[in-house]
Short mmCIF file of C-alpha atoms in Angstrom, two decimals:
data_model
loop_
_atom_site.label_atom_id
_atom_site.label_comp_id
_atom_site.label_asym_id
_atom_site.label_seq_id
_atom_site.Cartn_x
_atom_site.Cartn_y
_atom_site.Cartn_z
CA UNK A 1 -5.50 -34.69 48.09
CA UNK A 2 -6.30 -36.02 44.63
CA UNK A 3 -3.27 -36.50 41.63
CA UNK A 4 -4.69 -34.17 39.40
CA UNK A 5 -2.75 -31.00 41.17
CA UNK A 6 0.51 -33.07 41.84
CA UNK A 7 3.02 -32.10 38.88
CA UNK A 8 4.87 -33.77 37.03
CA UNK A 9 7.98 -33.69 35.23
CA UNK A 10 7.93 -34.83 31.45
CA UNK A 11 10.47 -33.37 28.88
CA UNK A 12 13.99 -31.96 29.90
CA UNK A 13 15.86 -29.79 27.56
CA UNK A 14 19.41 -28.21 27.54
CA UNK A 15 22.05 -26.26 26.09
CA UNK A 16 24.77 -25.82 28.65
CA UNK A 17 29.01 -24.84 28.64
CA UNK A 18 28.90 -28.74 28.26
CA UNK A 19 27.21 -30.03 26.07
CA UNK A 20 24.19 -29.49 23.13
CA UNK A 21 21.28 -30.98 24.47
CA UNK A 22 20.42 -32.84 27.58
CA UNK A 23 22.16 -36.43 26.96
CA UNK A 24 25.50 -35.35 26.61
CA UNK A 25 25.29 -32.45 29.42
CA UNK A 26 24.38 -35.25 31.56
CA UNK A 27 27.02 -37.56 31.17
CA UNK A 28 29.31 -35.04 30.98
CA UNK A 29 28.22 -34.01 34.36
CA UNK A 30 28.06 -37.51 35.66
CA UNK A 31 32.27 -37.70 33.99
CA UNK A 32 32.78 -34.75 35.82
CA UNK A 33 34.34 -32.39 32.26
CA UNK A 34 33.80 -28.78 32.99
CA UNK A 35 32.76 -26.04 30.14
CA UNK A 36 35.34 -23.75 31.57
CA UNK A 37 37.55 -22.86 28.83
CA UNK A 38 40.36 -19.68 28.06
CA UNK A 39 38.25 -16.91 26.04
CA UNK A 40 39.42 -16.94 22.32
CA UNK A 41 39.20 -13.19 21.44
CA UNK A 42 41.81 -9.95 22.81
CA UNK A 43 38.94 -8.51 25.28
CA UNK A 44 41.08 -9.01 28.44
CA UNK A 45 44.38 -7.27 27.00
CA UNK A 46 41.87 -4.66 25.37
CA UNK A 47 39.72 -3.79 28.28
CA UNK A 48 42.44 -4.83 31.10
CA UNK A 49 39.84 -7.96 31.86
CA UNK A 50 41.68 -9.54 35.10
CA UNK A 51 40.06 -13.07 33.62
CA UNK A 52 40.33 -14.35 30.33
CA UNK A 53 37.81 -17.53 30.94
CA UNK A 54 34.52 -18.20 30.96
CA UNK A 55 32.00 -21.50 30.62
CA UNK A 56 31.05 -20.32 26.69
CA UNK A 57 28.15 -22.28 24.92
CA UNK A 58 28.98 -26.20 23.54
CA UNK A 59 27.05 -26.34 20.87
CA UNK A 60 26.94 -22.34 19.12
CA UNK A 61 22.84 -22.50 18.95
CA UNK A 62 23.39 -21.31 15.18
CA UNK A 63 23.99 -24.92 14.22
CA UNK A 64 20.78 -25.84 15.48
CA UNK A 65 18.26 -23.08 14.81
CA UNK A 66 18.11 -21.24 11.26
CA UNK A 67 19.52 -17.87 10.14
CA UNK A 68 16.42 -15.52 10.36
CA UNK A 69 15.97 -17.01 13.60
CA UNK A 70 19.32 -16.29 14.91
CA UNK A 71 18.95 -13.12 13.09
CA UNK A 72 15.79 -11.99 15.41
CA UNK A 73 16.93 -12.96 18.55
CA UNK A 74 19.51 -12.92 21.09
CA UNK A 75 21.77 -15.36 22.16
CA UNK A 76 19.77 -15.41 25.34
CA UNK A 77 16.09 -16.56 23.51
CA UNK A 78 17.90 -18.68 21.25
CA UNK A 79 19.70 -20.67 23.64
CA UNK A 80 16.05 -21.25 25.04
CA UNK A 81 14.60 -21.97 21.78
CA UNK A 82 16.87 -25.22 21.75
CA UNK A 83 16.35 -25.65 25.18
CA UNK A 84 12.63 -26.06 24.67
CA UNK A 85 12.41 -27.78 21.42
CA UNK A 86 14.22 -30.43 22.86
CA UNK A 87 12.41 -30.21 25.97
CA UNK A 88 8.69 -30.36 23.97
CA UNK A 89 10.39 -33.48 21.44
CA UNK A 90 11.24 -35.51 24.52
CA UNK A 91 7.97 -34.82 25.80
CA UNK A 92 5.99 -36.41 23.36
CA UNK A 93 5.04 -32.55 21.67
CA UNK A 94 2.06 -33.15 23.16
CA UNK A 95 -1.61 -32.50 22.33
CA UNK A 96 -2.75 -29.27 24.23
CA UNK A 97 -5.69 -26.80 24.50
CA UNK A 98 -3.10 -23.45 23.89
CA UNK A 99 -5.34 -22.06 26.58
CA UNK A 100 -4.60 -24.45 28.54
CA UNK A 101 -0.57 -24.18 28.25
CA UNK A 102 2.00 -21.73 29.87
CA UNK A 103 5.74 -20.76 29.22
CA UNK A 104 7.42 -19.85 32.04
CA UNK A 105 11.21 -18.86 31.20
CA UNK A 106 13.30 -16.41 32.58
CA UNK A 107 16.52 -14.41 32.34
CA UNK A 108 18.66 -13.24 35.33
CA UNK A 109 19.51 -10.40 33.39
CA UNK A 110 18.06 -10.54 29.48
CA UNK A 111 19.72 -9.69 26.07
CA UNK A 112 22.13 -8.24 27.30
CA UNK A 113 24.54 -8.36 23.55
CA UNK A 114 21.49 -7.38 21.98
CA UNK A 115 20.89 -3.87 24.67
CA UNK A 116 25.23 -3.11 23.99
CA UNK A 117 25.12 -3.87 20.33
CA UNK A 118 22.18 -1.42 20.33
CA UNK A 119 24.25 1.21 22.09
CA UNK A 120 27.45 0.50 19.88
CA UNK A 121 25.03 1.08 16.22
CA UNK A 122 23.42 4.10 17.82
CA UNK A 123 26.52 5.86 19.35
CA UNK A 124 29.01 5.05 15.98
CA UNK A 125 26.22 4.70 13.16
CA UNK A 126 23.19 7.17 14.49
CA UNK A 127 19.34 6.01 15.11
CA UNK A 128 18.73 5.06 10.91
CA UNK A 129 20.82 1.92 11.51
CA UNK A 130 19.23 1.12 14.58
CA UNK A 131 17.18 -2.56 13.74
CA UNK A 132 14.14 -2.52 14.37
CA UNK A 133 14.13 -5.35 16.37
CA UNK A 134 16.30 -4.67 18.87
CA UNK A 135 13.39 -4.18 21.74
CA UNK A 136 11.44 -7.43 21.36
CA UNK A 137 15.30 -8.91 21.16
CA UNK A 138 16.64 -6.93 24.29
CA UNK A 139 13.52 -7.21 26.74
CA UNK A 140 14.34 -9.77 29.51
CA UNK A 141 10.83 -11.55 28.72
CA UNK A 142 11.96 -12.35 24.88
CA UNK A 143 12.73 -16.39 25.90
CA UNK A 144 9.28 -16.70 27.44
CA UNK A 145 6.97 -14.97 24.71
CA UNK A 146 9.20 -16.61 21.87
CA UNK A 147 8.82 -20.01 23.47
CA UNK A 148 4.47 -19.27 24.17
CA UNK A 149 5.03 -18.38 20.06
CA UNK A 150 6.51 -21.80 19.56
CA UNK A 151 4.09 -24.29 20.58
CA UNK A 152 1.41 -21.92 21.25
CA UNK A 153 1.05 -21.25 24.99
CA UNK A 154 -1.80 -18.80 25.60
CA UNK A 155 -2.69 -19.68 29.57
CA UNK A 156 0.06 -17.19 30.33
CA UNK A 157 3.87 -16.57 29.13
CA UNK A 158 5.62 -15.52 32.27
CA UNK A 159 9.07 -14.39 33.34
CA UNK A 160 10.31 -14.35 36.45
CA UNK A 161 13.07 -12.24 37.37
CA UNK A 162 15.30 -13.17 40.87
CA UNK A 163 19.12 -12.77 39.68
CA UNK A 164 20.40 -16.33 39.68
CA UNK A 165 17.22 -17.76 41.11
CA UNK A 166 15.81 -17.34 37.80
CA UNK A 167 15.12 -20.30 36.91
CA UNK A 168 14.79 -21.91 39.50
CA UNK A 169 11.75 -18.92 40.19
CA UNK A 170 10.33 -19.81 37.01
CA UNK A 171 9.89 -23.64 37.66
CA UNK A 172 8.29 -22.64 40.86
CA UNK A 173 5.92 -20.68 38.91
CA UNK A 174 5.17 -22.75 35.92
CA UNK A 175 4.29 -25.81 38.93
CA UNK A 176 1.59 -23.16 40.54
CA UNK A 177 0.28 -22.89 37.57
CA UNK A 178 -0.63 -26.48 36.68
CA UNK A 179 -1.45 -26.93 41.14
CA UNK A 180 -3.91 -23.50 41.34
CA UNK A 181 -5.31 -25.03 37.82
CA UNK A 182 -4.35 -21.95 35.16
CA UNK A 183 -2.52 -24.69 33.21
CA UNK A 184 -2.46 -28.73 32.45
CA UNK A 185 1.07 -28.20 31.34
CA UNK A 186 3.58 -25.55 31.40
CA UNK A 187 7.29 -25.32 29.84
CA UNK A 188 9.29 -23.85 31.95
CA UNK A 189 13.17 -22.88 32.11
CA UNK A 190 15.89 -20.33 32.38
CA UNK A 191 18.58 -18.98 30.03
CA UNK A 192 21.28 -16.78 30.32
CA UNK A 193 24.03 -15.70 27.56
CA UNK A 194 26.02 -13.20 28.79
CA UNK A 195 29.71 -13.68 28.29
CA UNK A 196 30.75 -10.14 27.38
CA UNK A 197 33.26 -8.25 28.93
CA UNK A 198 31.14 -5.76 30.31
CA UNK A 199 30.16 -8.47 32.52
CA UNK A 200 32.73 -10.20 32.65
CA UNK A 201 34.15 -6.73 34.00
CA UNK A 202 31.09 -6.30 36.14
CA UNK A 203 31.40 -9.13 37.92
CA UNK A 204 35.69 -8.86 38.22
CA UNK A 205 34.98 -5.41 40.23
CA UNK A 206 32.16 -6.70 43.08
CA UNK A 207 35.24 -9.54 43.04
CA UNK A 208 33.15 -12.53 42.72
CA UNK A 209 34.82 -14.04 40.05
CA UNK A 210 37.36 -16.48 40.20
CA UNK A 211 40.68 -15.48 37.91
CA UNK A 212 41.89 -18.18 37.77
CA UNK A 213 43.12 -17.63 34.68
CA UNK A 214 46.44 -19.80 34.04
CA UNK A 215 43.83 -23.13 34.48
CA UNK A 216 40.48 -22.63 34.11
CA UNK A 217 38.82 -25.75 34.37
CA UNK A 218 40.45 -25.80 37.71
CA UNK A 219 38.38 -22.64 38.54
CA UNK A 220 34.89 -23.87 39.67
CA UNK A 221 35.52 -25.54 43.03
CA UNK A 222 32.61 -24.73 45.51
CA UNK A 223 33.56 -26.22 48.42
CA UNK A 224 37.67 -26.37 48.03
CA UNK A 225 39.68 -24.70 51.12
CA UNK A 226 41.09 -22.30 47.74
CA UNK A 227 37.43 -21.53 46.04
CA UNK A 228 38.45 -18.13 44.53
CA UNK A 229 35.04 -17.09 42.82
CA UNK A 230 32.45 -18.27 40.81
CA UNK A 231 33.14 -18.89 36.54
CA UNK A 232 31.12 -17.42 34.41
CA UNK A 233 28.82 -19.97 32.26
CA UNK A 234 25.77 -19.52 29.39
CA UNK A 235 23.14 -21.73 28.40
CA UNK A 236 19.89 -22.70 29.19
CA UNK A 237 17.76 -25.83 30.42
CA UNK A 238 13.76 -26.22 29.89
CA UNK A 239 11.57 -28.48 31.40
CA UNK A 240 8.08 -29.80 30.38
CA UNK A 241 6.08 -29.80 33.80
CA UNK A 242 2.46 -31.39 33.27
CA UNK A 243 -0.40 -31.94 35.96
CA UNK A 244 0.03 -35.98 36.67
CA UNK A 245 -3.31 -36.49 35.73
CA UNK A 246 -3.14 -35.09 31.80
CA UNK A 247 0.07 -36.70 31.15
CA UNK A 248 -1.29 -39.69 33.28
CA UNK A 249 -4.34 -39.62 30.36
CA UNK A 250 -2.10 -39.49 27.45
CA UNK A 251 0.25 -42.77 28.70
CA UNK A 252 3.35 -39.69 28.88
CA UNK A 253 6.46 -41.02 30.66
CA UNK A 254 7.78 -39.52 33.95
CA UNK A 255 10.60 -38.76 35.50
CA UNK A 256 10.21 -37.24 38.84
CA UNK A 257 7.87 -35.29 40.88
CA UNK A 258 8.14 -31.27 41.76
CA UNK A 259 6.42 -32.10 44.77
CA UNK A 260 6.62 -28.54 46.70
CA UNK A 261 8.05 -25.14 45.98
CA UNK A 262 9.63 -22.94 48.50
CA UNK A 263 10.52 -19.37 47.98
CA UNK A 264 11.88 -16.75 50.28
CA UNK A 265 13.58 -13.18 50.94
CA UNK A 266 16.93 -12.85 52.78
CA UNK A 267 16.22 -8.19 53.21
CA UNK A 268 19.55 -8.63 54.92
CA UNK A 269 21.93 -7.07 52.31
CA UNK A 270 21.70 -7.03 48.28
CA UNK A 271 24.73 -9.31 46.87
CA UNK A 272 25.10 -11.32 50.55
CA UNK A 273 23.11 -13.77 51.82
CA UNK A 274 22.84 -13.40 55.75
CA UNK A 275 24.91 -15.36 57.16
CA UNK A 276 23.02 -17.12 59.26
CA UNK A 277 20.88 -18.25 56.58
CA UNK A 278 17.39 -17.62 57.59
CA UNK A 279 16.27 -17.11 54.18
CA UNK A 280 17.46 -20.14 52.58
CA UNK A 281 16.62 -22.46 55.69
CA UNK A 282 12.98 -20.40 55.02
CA UNK A 283 12.44 -21.86 51.36
CA UNK A 284 14.09 -25.23 52.22
CA UNK A 285 11.62 -25.46 54.69
CA UNK A 286 8.34 -24.26 52.70
CA UNK A 287 9.31 -26.18 50.07
CA UNK A 288 9.62 -29.51 52.34
CA UNK A 289 6.28 -28.46 53.89
CA UNK A 290 4.65 -27.92 50.56
CA UNK A 291 5.97 -31.45 49.77
CA UNK A 292 4.48 -33.51 52.28
CA UNK A 293 8.29 -34.81 52.92
CA UNK A 294 10.80 -34.68 56.72
CA UNK A 295 14.35 -34.41 56.77
CA UNK A 296 14.62 -38.24 56.61
CA UNK A 297 13.90 -37.73 53.36
CA UNK A 298 16.11 -36.22 51.82
CA UNK A 299 18.68 -38.15 50.39
CA UNK A 300 20.31 -35.56 47.84
CA UNK A 301 20.45 -31.56 47.39
CA UNK A 302 21.96 -29.84 44.69
CA UNK A 303 23.33 -26.82 45.52
CA UNK A 304 23.97 -23.33 44.83
CA UNK A 305 26.78 -23.32 45.89
CA UNK A 306 28.83 -20.88 43.35
CA UNK A 307 32.72 -21.20 44.35
CA UNK A 308 32.53 -17.94 46.41
CA UNK A 309 33.81 -17.81 50.25
CA UNK A 310 30.81 -17.31 52.19
CA UNK A 311 28.17 -18.45 49.78
CA UNK A 312 28.84 -21.86 49.33
CA UNK A 313 29.37 -22.12 53.48
CA UNK A 314 26.32 -20.29 54.71
CA UNK A 315 24.04 -22.68 52.06
CA UNK A 316 25.50 -26.13 53.91
CA UNK A 317 24.93 -24.01 57.08
CA UNK A 318 21.66 -23.46 56.30
CA UNK A 319 20.92 -27.54 55.34
CA UNK A 320 22.77 -28.73 58.70
CA UNK A 321 19.81 -25.99 60.28
CA UNK A 322 16.88 -26.90 58.82
CA UNK A 323 17.94 -31.19 58.05
CA UNK A 324 19.85 -31.68 61.71
CA UNK A 325 21.29 -34.92 62.08
CA UNK A 326 19.75 -36.17 59.48
CA UNK A 327 22.09 -34.02 57.35
CA UNK A 328 24.76 -37.20 57.43
CA UNK A 329 22.54 -38.68 54.79
CA UNK A 330 22.62 -36.11 52.22
CA UNK A 331 24.17 -36.41 48.75
CA UNK A 332 25.45 -32.65 48.17
CA UNK A 333 26.24 -32.43 44.78
CA UNK A 334 27.46 -28.79 43.20
CA UNK A 335 27.11 -28.65 39.46
CA UNK A 336 28.72 -25.41 38.81
CA UNK A 337 32.04 -27.10 39.30
CA UNK A 338 31.57 -28.15 35.95
CA UNK A 339 29.25 -25.78 34.20
CA UNK A 340 29.99 -22.73 35.29
CA UNK A 341 27.55 -20.05 36.45
CA UNK A 342 24.53 -19.89 34.47
CA UNK A 343 22.77 -17.06 36.21
CA UNK A 344 19.49 -17.31 35.50
CA UNK A 345 19.95 -20.32 33.37
CA UNK A 346 21.16 -21.91 36.16
CA UNK A 347 18.29 -23.02 38.69
CA UNK A 348 17.07 -24.45 35.66
CA UNK A 349 19.77 -26.45 34.73
CA UNK A 350 20.12 -27.46 38.57
CA UNK A 351 16.86 -28.85 38.54
CA UNK A 352 17.37 -30.52 35.88
CA UNK A 353 19.74 -32.50 36.61
CA UNK A 354 18.29 -32.98 40.68
CA UNK A 355 15.06 -34.37 38.16
CA UNK A 356 17.65 -36.92 36.30
CA UNK A 357 19.21 -37.30 39.68
CA UNK A 358 15.59 -38.44 41.09
CA UNK A 359 15.07 -40.18 38.30
CA UNK A 360 17.99 -42.19 37.05
CA UNK A 361 18.95 -42.90 41.22
CA UNK A 362 22.21 -41.44 40.82
CA UNK A 363 23.54 -38.01 41.93
CA UNK A 364 26.03 -35.66 39.52
CA UNK A 365 29.95 -35.43 41.38
CA UNK A 366 31.44 -32.55 42.54
CA UNK A 367 34.62 -31.92 40.90
CA UNK A 368 38.34 -29.99 42.14
CA UNK A 369 37.87 -30.29 46.00
CA UNK A 370 40.95 -31.34 46.44
CA UNK A 371 41.00 -29.95 50.12
CA UNK A 372 37.23 -29.67 51.33
CA UNK A 373 36.44 -26.43 53.90
CA UNK A 374 37.29 -27.94 57.14
CA UNK A 375 33.89 -25.96 57.83
CA UNK A 376 31.73 -27.93 55.10
CA UNK A 377 29.11 -29.39 57.52
CA UNK A 378 27.22 -32.02 54.67
CA UNK A 379 28.63 -34.89 52.85
CA UNK A 380 30.00 -33.95 49.46
CA UNK A 381 29.71 -35.95 46.41
CA UNK A 382 33.21 -35.51 44.76
CA UNK A 383 34.99 -36.60 42.24
CA UNK A 384 32.37 -39.68 40.55
CA UNK A 385 29.14 -40.00 40.82
CA UNK A 386 27.13 -41.43 44.14
CA UNK A 387 24.24 -44.02 43.71
CA UNK A 388 20.57 -42.68 45.55
CA UNK A 389 18.91 -45.25 47.36
CA UNK A 390 15.74 -46.89 46.39
CA UNK A 391 12.27 -46.43 47.42
CA UNK A 392 10.58 -43.25 47.56
CA UNK A 393 13.29 -40.07 47.97
CA UNK A 394 12.75 -36.59 47.72
CA UNK A 395 16.03 -34.15 46.34
CA UNK A 396 15.86 -29.96 46.85
CA UNK A 397 17.57 -27.64 44.31
CA UNK A 398 18.96 -24.60 46.08
CA UNK A 399 19.09 -21.92 43.73
CA UNK A 400 19.39 -18.40 45.20
CA UNK A 401 19.70 -14.58 43.59
CA UNK A 402 21.43 -11.36 44.20
CA UNK A 403 19.10 -9.23 46.17
CA UNK A 404 18.07 -11.80 48.24
CA UNK A 405 16.15 -14.22 46.52
CA UNK A 406 16.06 -17.29 48.19
CA UNK A 407 14.22 -20.28 46.34
CA UNK A 408 13.94 -24.20 46.97
CA UNK A 409 12.34 -27.14 44.66
CA UNK A 410 11.79 -30.38 46.57
CA UNK A 411 12.04 -33.21 43.67
CA UNK A 412 10.44 -37.00 44.70
CA UNK A 413 10.19 -40.42 41.98
CA UNK A 414 6.87 -40.57 40.55
CA UNK B 1 28.13 4.23 -6.85
CA UNK B 2 24.49 3.33 -8.43
CA UNK B 3 24.30 -0.81 -9.22
CA UNK B 4 22.23 -1.93 -11.87
CA UNK B 5 18.67 -2.86 -11.79
CA UNK B 6 20.11 -6.84 -12.03
CA UNK B 7 22.38 -6.29 -9.03
CA UNK B 8 19.82 -4.02 -6.93
CA UNK B 9 17.16 -7.55 -7.01
CA UNK B 10 20.34 -10.29 -6.32
CA UNK B 11 21.33 -7.45 -3.14
CA UNK B 12 17.89 -7.27 -2.13
CA UNK B 13 17.17 -11.36 -2.10
CA UNK B 14 20.35 -11.75 -0.08
CA UNK B 15 18.80 -9.50 2.50
CA UNK B 16 15.35 -10.74 2.04
CA UNK B 17 16.57 -14.17 2.19
CA UNK B 18 18.73 -13.84 5.77
CA UNK B 19 15.44 -12.08 7.18
CA UNK B 20 12.68 -14.69 5.79
CA UNK B 21 15.16 -17.93 5.57
CA UNK B 22 13.36 -17.44 1.80
CA UNK B 23 15.75 -18.78 -0.87
CA UNK B 24 16.96 -15.53 -2.46
CA UNK B 25 15.43 -17.50 -6.08
CA UNK B 26 11.37 -17.03 -5.24
CA UNK B 27 12.70 -13.23 -4.41
CA UNK B 28 11.12 -12.23 -8.15
CA UNK B 29 11.19 -8.55 -8.82
CA UNK B 30 7.04 -9.67 -9.22
CA UNK B 31 6.30 -10.69 -5.90
CA UNK B 32 4.55 -8.62 -3.55
CA UNK B 33 6.04 -8.49 0.01
CA UNK B 34 3.24 -8.83 2.65
CA UNK B 35 1.22 -11.36 -0.02
CA UNK B 36 3.93 -13.28 -1.06
CA UNK B 37 7.02 -13.50 1.02
CA UNK B 38 4.84 -13.30 4.29
CA UNK B 39 7.28 -10.49 5.66
CA UNK B 40 5.58 -7.96 8.57
CA UNK B 41 5.83 -4.70 9.18
CA UNK B 42 9.38 -4.84 11.30
CA UNK B 43 10.69 -7.02 8.87
CA UNK B 44 9.55 -4.62 6.38
CA UNK B 45 11.68 -1.65 8.45
CA UNK B 46 14.73 -4.49 9.03
CA UNK B 47 15.23 -5.10 5.12
CA UNK B 48 14.41 -1.33 4.55
CA UNK B 49 17.17 -0.67 7.69
CA UNK B 50 19.74 -3.00 5.47
CA UNK B 51 19.23 -2.30 2.25
CA UNK B 52 19.35 1.29 2.90
CA UNK B 53 22.92 0.77 4.32
CA UNK B 54 23.77 -1.66 1.15
CA UNK B 55 22.78 1.23 -1.23
CA UNK B 56 23.78 3.83 0.50
CA UNK B 57 20.36 5.44 -0.47
CA UNK B 58 17.74 6.76 1.93
CA UNK B 59 14.02 5.15 1.60
CA UNK B 60 11.94 7.26 3.98
CA UNK B 61 9.26 6.32 5.82
CA UNK B 62 6.81 7.07 4.41
CA UNK B 63 7.94 5.97 1.14
CA UNK B 64 8.10 2.31 2.41
CA UNK B 65 3.95 1.73 2.12
CA UNK B 66 4.63 2.39 -1.51
CA UNK B 67 6.59 -0.30 -2.08
CA UNK B 68 4.62 -3.16 -2.74
CA UNK B 69 6.84 -5.79 -4.71
CA UNK B 70 10.15 -6.44 -4.55
CA UNK B 71 10.31 -4.59 -7.88
CA UNK B 72 9.21 -1.32 -6.40
CA UNK B 73 11.99 -1.13 -4.24
CA UNK B 74 14.66 -2.06 -7.47
CA UNK B 75 13.19 1.12 -8.80
CA UNK B 76 12.74 3.33 -6.02
CA UNK B 77 16.46 2.45 -4.95
CA UNK B 78 17.49 2.53 -8.49
CA UNK B 79 16.14 6.40 -9.13
CA UNK B 80 17.47 7.17 -5.29
CA UNK B 81 21.22 6.13 -6.66
CA UNK B 82 21.21 8.26 -9.98
#
């Protein structure tokens, strides 16, 4: 196989609950900072919400974008554009033929604020008062479409929707666009902006949210015995993927390689993972086969681990099932302990973390694990970052979504 | 409550500036929405929606195409208020 179809990461961008860009987000992640905070509004009281905290965005995009941009983009698109601009600049603003440039940016839910604001306007003031930009703002492909407009991407603009796996599926699809020859460069990632009382109420109704209102920063605690659900987060991450050949020709700095993409679906239950983890194992296995790596090569896994009772353990069971005794040398990180759960953005920020981990040979910590669940089956990076070994290494980012979507990406040093 | 031409121009300039990012000072009576201010049809309808709200008037869709310049819009709004 020639290097022409090898896919490398040459640019990174993010805006998250723990930082307004990649540098601050990564620094906060290594320092074990939580992005969760008590909401400064009256939602809990007004709507009898059982939860009054979330991992809100650290830097308001209004500080970075122009006023017209914030008015014509849903917050989910605003986050994506902030991250995409950073990633593109970080990649050195590559000169690339638009016909060879793609955009794949996912959102799990879409322009929720715009949908609900539009509904409020219609009910309270009538159709005449509705804004003409409502539809282009609410559509779930709006982030990818604006990213394509931003850089002139004409090789294809896509928005894959698979709930909390969406961001990772976008990165995987982007890698496939390059490997199949459809594009040389793809701007890929995920975004979400649904910290609104309706989804908070809805997630609480499904009994999946942490209700640790008295201690928000300690609420997201994957693998801790006292975990009680996930913390809703928001934000976006974007990666610039490029064929190794294209990157080499322009002398681009390469962070890491996206070596393999694995996809599967559980077809088991609409929200619960298959307790035997068959789909998760299948996704990881096919990503490893795709990358040509074996269990012995895997040194790090960025877990999907949302801090729910069932989900966290199923994943470590899957990892143990697949890797066997080689799981003993895997360093497992659950970064949602710090960022909260970015839903459609989660798979993107966690892919970005996996890329940084491989590139800098350091696995970010998992915080708030006071008492590890005794059923945890893989060594966990707790509280402090852990060094990854030298030589050729591979990491897996797992992202799973409501609906039974399983995405595994293999990240390797370049 | 009727506004003066100057008040309407200033109010409209604020709306156009919000929508386009142009400087309010560039929104002058003689400017063409499409040719000078580079406003597309979707943005124009957004401006119309905000202007109706701000000035308490109705600007029918069939009238919008006649509003070539900022001055045309000021005149229409003034007439509709009177």
